[in-house]
Short mmCIF file of C-alpha atoms in Angstrom, two decimals:
data_model
loop_
_atom_site.label_atom_id
_atom_site.label_comp_id
_atom_site.label_asym_id
_atom_site.label_seq_id
_atom_site.Cartn_x
_atom_site.Cartn_y
_atom_site.Cartn_z
CA GLY A 1 0.00 0.00 0.00
CA ASP A 2 0.89 3.66 -0.05
CA SER A 3 3.42 4.81 2.50
CA VAL A 4 5.69 7.70 3.44
CA THR A 5 9.14 7.37 4.99
CA GLN A 6 10.92 10.32 6.50
CA MET A 7 14.13 10.67 8.42
CA GLU A 8 14.05 10.14 12.13
CA GLY A 9 14.77 13.00 14.41
CA PRO A 10 15.45 14.88 16.36
CA VAL A 11 17.38 17.15 14.05
CA THR A 12 19.31 19.73 16.02
CA LEU A 13 20.77 22.72 14.18
CA SER A 14 22.24 26.07 15.01
CA GLU A 15 20.46 29.18 13.84
CA GLU A 16 21.18 30.05 10.17
CA ALA A 17 22.22 26.48 9.36
CA PHE A 18 20.98 24.68 6.25
CA LEU A 19 18.13 22.23 6.76
CA THR A 20 17.28 19.07 4.87
CA ILE A 21 14.62 16.62 6.01
CA ASN A 22 14.40 13.62 3.73
CA CYS A 23 11.10 12.15 2.64
CA THR A 24 10.43 9.30 0.23
CA TYR A 25 7.15 7.75 -0.72
CA THR A 26 5.66 4.59 -2.14
CA ALA A 27 2.52 4.93 -4.18
CA THR A 28 1.09 3.94 -7.51
CA GLY A 29 0.09 6.64 -9.91
CA TYR A 30 0.70 10.29 -9.17
CA PRO A 31 -0.06 11.25 -5.59
CA SER A 32 -0.07 14.78 -4.27
CA LEU A 33 2.69 15.46 -1.75
CA PHE A 34 2.63 17.70 1.30
CA TRP A 35 4.72 18.97 4.15
CA TYR A 36 2.88 19.83 7.36
CA VAL A 37 4.35 21.54 10.42
CA GLN A 38 3.21 21.20 14.02
CA TYR A 39 4.36 23.82 16.49
CA PRO A 40 4.26 22.94 20.18
CA GLY A 41 0.70 22.77 21.48
CA GLU A 42 -0.87 23.46 18.09
CA GLY A 43 -2.51 21.54 15.29
CA LEU A 44 -0.86 20.57 12.02
CA GLN A 45 -0.54 23.38 9.48
CA LEU A 46 0.08 22.97 5.78
CA LEU A 47 3.57 24.23 4.98
CA LEU A 48 3.74 23.48 1.27
CA LYS A 49 2.50 21.09 -1.35
CA ALA A 50 3.15 19.77 -4.87
CA THR A 51 0.65 17.99 -7.04
CA LYS A 52 2.70 16.72 -9.99
CA ALA A 53 6.21 15.64 -10.88
CA ASP A 54 8.86 18.38 -10.92
CA ASP A 55 6.56 20.80 -9.10
CA LYS A 56 8.31 22.81 -6.40
CA GLY A 57 6.35 23.81 -3.35
CA SER A 58 7.62 26.74 -1.32
CA ASN A 59 6.56 28.75 1.69
CA LYS A 60 8.29 30.77 4.44
CA GLY A 61 11.71 29.98 2.97
CA PHE A 62 11.06 26.24 2.87
CA GLU A 63 11.14 24.36 -0.42
CA ALA A 64 10.49 20.83 -1.62
CA THR A 65 10.55 19.41 -5.15
CA TYR A 66 8.40 16.50 -6.28
CA ARG A 67 10.87 14.00 -7.76
CA LYS A 68 9.08 11.16 -9.47
CA GLU A 69 12.28 9.39 -10.51
CA THR A 70 13.52 9.10 -6.94
CA THR A 71 10.05 9.11 -5.33
CA SER A 72 11.22 11.86 -3.01
CA PHE A 73 9.98 15.16 -1.63
CA HIS A 74 12.83 16.41 0.57
CA LEU A 75 12.25 19.54 2.62
CA GLU A 76 14.96 22.22 2.57
CA LYS A 77 15.57 25.64 4.03
CA GLY A 78 18.67 27.69 3.51
CA SER A 79 18.83 29.38 6.92
CA VAL A 80 16.77 28.12 9.83
CA GLN A 81 15.58 30.22 12.73
CA VAL A 82 14.74 29.33 16.31
CA SER A 83 11.08 29.91 15.44
CA ASP A 84 11.26 27.01 12.94
CA SER A 85 11.55 24.55 15.82
CA ALA A 86 8.62 22.17 15.37
CA VAL A 87 7.67 18.71 14.15
CA TYR A 88 7.55 18.35 10.37
CA PHE A 89 5.37 15.73 8.68
CA CYS A 90 5.62 14.56 5.10
CA ALA A 91 2.36 13.25 3.65
CA LEU A 92 0.74 12.07 0.46
CA SER A 93 -2.78 12.00 -0.87
CA ARG A 94 -3.92 9.72 -3.63
CA GLY A 95 -5.15 11.08 -6.91
CA ASN A 96 -5.98 14.70 -7.39
CA TYR A 97 -5.89 17.22 -4.61
CA GLY A 98 -9.58 17.56 -5.06
CA GLY A 99 -12.16 15.16 -3.73
CA ALA A 100 -13.30 15.88 -0.20
CA THR A 101 -12.74 12.34 1.02
CA ASN A 102 -9.15 11.89 -0.14
CA LYS A 103 -7.19 10.85 2.89
CA LEU A 104 -3.69 11.85 3.89
CA ILE A 105 -1.01 9.26 4.61
CA PHE A 106 1.69 10.58 6.92
CA GLY A 107 5.30 9.89 7.66
CA THR A 108 6.43 9.54 11.27
CA GLY A 109 7.30 13.19 11.71
CA THR A 110 10.71 14.76 12.32
CA LEU A 111 11.39 16.98 15.29
CA LEU A 112 13.53 19.98 14.43
CA ALA A 113 15.22 21.86 17.24
CA VAL A 114 17.02 25.06 16.31
CA GLN A 115 19.40 26.49 18.87
CA PRO A 116 20.36 30.18 19.09
CA GLY B 1 -8.17 31.17 8.10
CA ALA B 2 -10.00 27.96 8.80
CA VAL B 3 -9.83 26.81 12.42
CA VAL B 4 -10.74 23.51 14.03
CA SER B 5 -11.11 23.51 17.79
CA GLN B 6 -10.43 20.17 19.43
CA HIS B 7 -10.94 19.42 23.10
CA PRO B 8 -10.04 18.29 25.56
CA SER B 9 -6.35 18.68 24.89
CA ARG B 10 -5.51 16.17 27.59
CA VAL B 11 -7.63 13.63 29.42
CA ILE B 12 -6.88 10.94 31.95
CA CYS B 13 -9.54 8.33 32.52
CA LYS B 14 -9.93 5.08 34.38
CA SER B 15 -9.93 1.79 32.57
CA GLY B 16 -13.44 0.76 31.56
CA THR B 17 -14.84 4.26 31.25
CA SER B 18 -15.70 6.15 28.06
CA VAL B 19 -14.16 9.35 26.82
CA LYS B 20 -15.57 11.78 24.26
CA ILE B 21 -13.37 14.00 22.11
CA GLU B 22 -14.92 16.90 20.19
CA CYS B 23 -13.82 18.72 17.09
CA ARG B 24 -15.58 21.88 15.96
CA SER B 25 -14.99 23.82 12.80
CA LEU B 26 -15.24 27.45 13.89
CA ASP B 27 -15.55 29.38 10.65
CA PHE B 28 -16.35 26.88 7.95
CA GLN B 29 -18.52 23.86 7.29
CA ALA B 30 -16.69 20.59 7.67
CA THR B 31 -18.17 18.33 5.02
CA THR B 32 -15.67 15.60 5.84
CA MET B 33 -13.88 14.87 9.09
CA PHE B 34 -10.89 12.55 9.48
CA TRP B 35 -9.84 11.04 12.78
CA TYR B 36 -6.23 10.03 13.31
CA ARG B 37 -4.31 8.30 16.05
CA GLN B 38 -0.62 8.72 16.72
CA PHE B 39 1.61 6.52 18.82
CA PRO B 40 4.94 7.88 20.07
CA LYS B 41 7.46 8.20 17.27
CA GLN B 42 5.01 6.78 14.76
CA SER B 43 2.92 8.12 11.92
CA LEU B 44 -0.54 9.58 12.21
CA MET B 45 -2.70 6.59 11.41
CA LEU B 46 -6.11 7.27 9.88
CA MET B 47 -8.83 5.65 11.95
CA ALA B 48 -11.96 6.72 10.13
CA THR B 49 -13.51 9.18 7.72
CA SER B 50 -16.92 10.67 8.33
CA ASN B 51 -19.18 12.75 6.15
CA GLU B 52 -21.83 14.93 7.72
CA GLY B 53 -25.03 13.02 8.25
CA SER B 54 -23.57 9.66 7.23
CA LYS B 55 -22.02 6.74 9.02
CA ALA B 56 -18.27 6.84 9.38
CA THR B 57 -16.03 4.70 7.20
CA TYR B 58 -13.47 2.92 9.34
CA GLU B 59 -10.02 1.83 8.26
CA GLN B 60 -9.14 -1.82 8.37
CA GLY B 61 -8.37 -3.00 11.87
CA VAL B 62 -10.20 -0.17 13.67
CA GLU B 63 -13.03 -1.37 15.90
CA LYS B 64 -16.08 0.69 15.05
CA ASP B 65 -17.90 -0.37 18.20
CA LYS B 66 -15.02 0.84 20.32
CA PHE B 67 -14.35 4.10 18.54
CA LEU B 68 -17.73 5.71 17.96
CA ILE B 69 -17.74 8.62 15.56
CA ASN B 70 -20.62 11.03 15.19
CA HIS B 71 -20.75 13.77 12.59
CA ALA B 72 -24.27 15.03 13.05
CA SER B 73 -23.65 18.60 11.92
CA LEU B 74 -21.38 20.47 9.56
CA THR B 75 -19.50 22.04 12.45
CA LEU B 76 -19.15 19.22 14.98
CA SER B 77 -17.72 15.74 14.98
CA THR B 78 -17.09 13.59 18.03
CA LEU B 79 -14.99 10.53 18.73
CA THR B 80 -15.98 8.44 21.74
CA VAL B 81 -13.56 5.84 23.03
CA THR B 82 -15.78 3.30 24.77
CA SER B 83 -14.65 1.02 27.59
CA ALA B 84 -11.18 2.47 27.38
CA HIS B 85 -8.14 0.36 28.21
CA PRO B 86 -4.51 1.34 28.73
CA GLU B 87 -3.66 0.27 25.18
CA ASP B 88 -6.03 2.98 23.94
CA SER B 89 -3.71 5.59 25.40
CA SER B 90 -2.56 7.67 22.48
CA PHE B 91 -2.69 11.03 20.75
CA TYR B 92 -5.89 11.55 18.77
CA ILE B 93 -6.20 14.28 16.18
CA CYS B 94 -8.99 15.36 13.86
CA SER B 95 -8.85 16.99 10.47
CA ALA B 96 -11.65 18.66 8.55
CA ARG B 97 -12.27 19.38 4.91
CA THR B 98 -14.95 21.35 3.19
CA ALA B 99 -16.28 20.53 -0.24
CA SER B 100 -15.38 23.96 -1.57
CA ASN B 101 -11.83 24.05 -0.23
CA TYR B 102 -9.64 21.06 -0.66
CA GLY B 103 -7.32 21.95 2.18
CA TYR B 104 -7.15 19.95 5.37
CA THR B 105 -7.51 21.82 8.68
CA PHE B 106 -6.28 20.03 11.78
CA GLY B 107 -7.28 20.21 15.40
CA SER B 108 -4.56 20.53 18.03
CA GLY B 109 -4.98 16.96 19.22
CA THR B 110 -6.03 15.15 22.39
CA ARG B 111 -3.63 13.23 24.60
CA LEU B 112 -5.58 10.34 26.12
CA THR B 113 -4.12 8.41 29.04
CA VAL B 114 -6.03 5.43 30.38
CA VAL B 115 -4.98 4.28 33.83
#
């Protein structure tokens, strides 16, 4: 079945360091791919998404490119801040982004801790 | 933006009792609600999907008689863990979608501890 694998954390970085959180997926067809972020005590928030191969999602300095050939959607940021400390979840949804009942399949989540 | 209020955020209950978790969409109509469960260091696992006014669709391996889901209105869905046992201790989180907006809006989760 469909699945998402992302690197285990925690990832601890100093402020202004470069961030990469790896995410690979297994799915037939062309799923939509997402990164969600969960700040302490809050719900999951959509960070960025990509719906087809070679699409690049970006938001708040974070980027991820949908790579069909490597089935990957790695999250990157050039210079992290303390405020980026959170848990990051990679996820996929089958088929089109549309369809109210399409369900999300999540990775395990990666805790990022950014130190001043 | 869209907000889903989930409560309680934490609950401790005795084994054998039932616990109800509520999710309310505050500024939109939640046509579909998803209920997830997360074990420590594991993925969010989808338990069930419910559409307003219909019976929930449960994922394979989820006991529908144990995890009762009600989605009686477009702004409220509830998950009741019946006859809770320590193995039901987990983090439960809801997510709502509306037919006109394909985004998913998540609640902040409920930490259930059964003692």
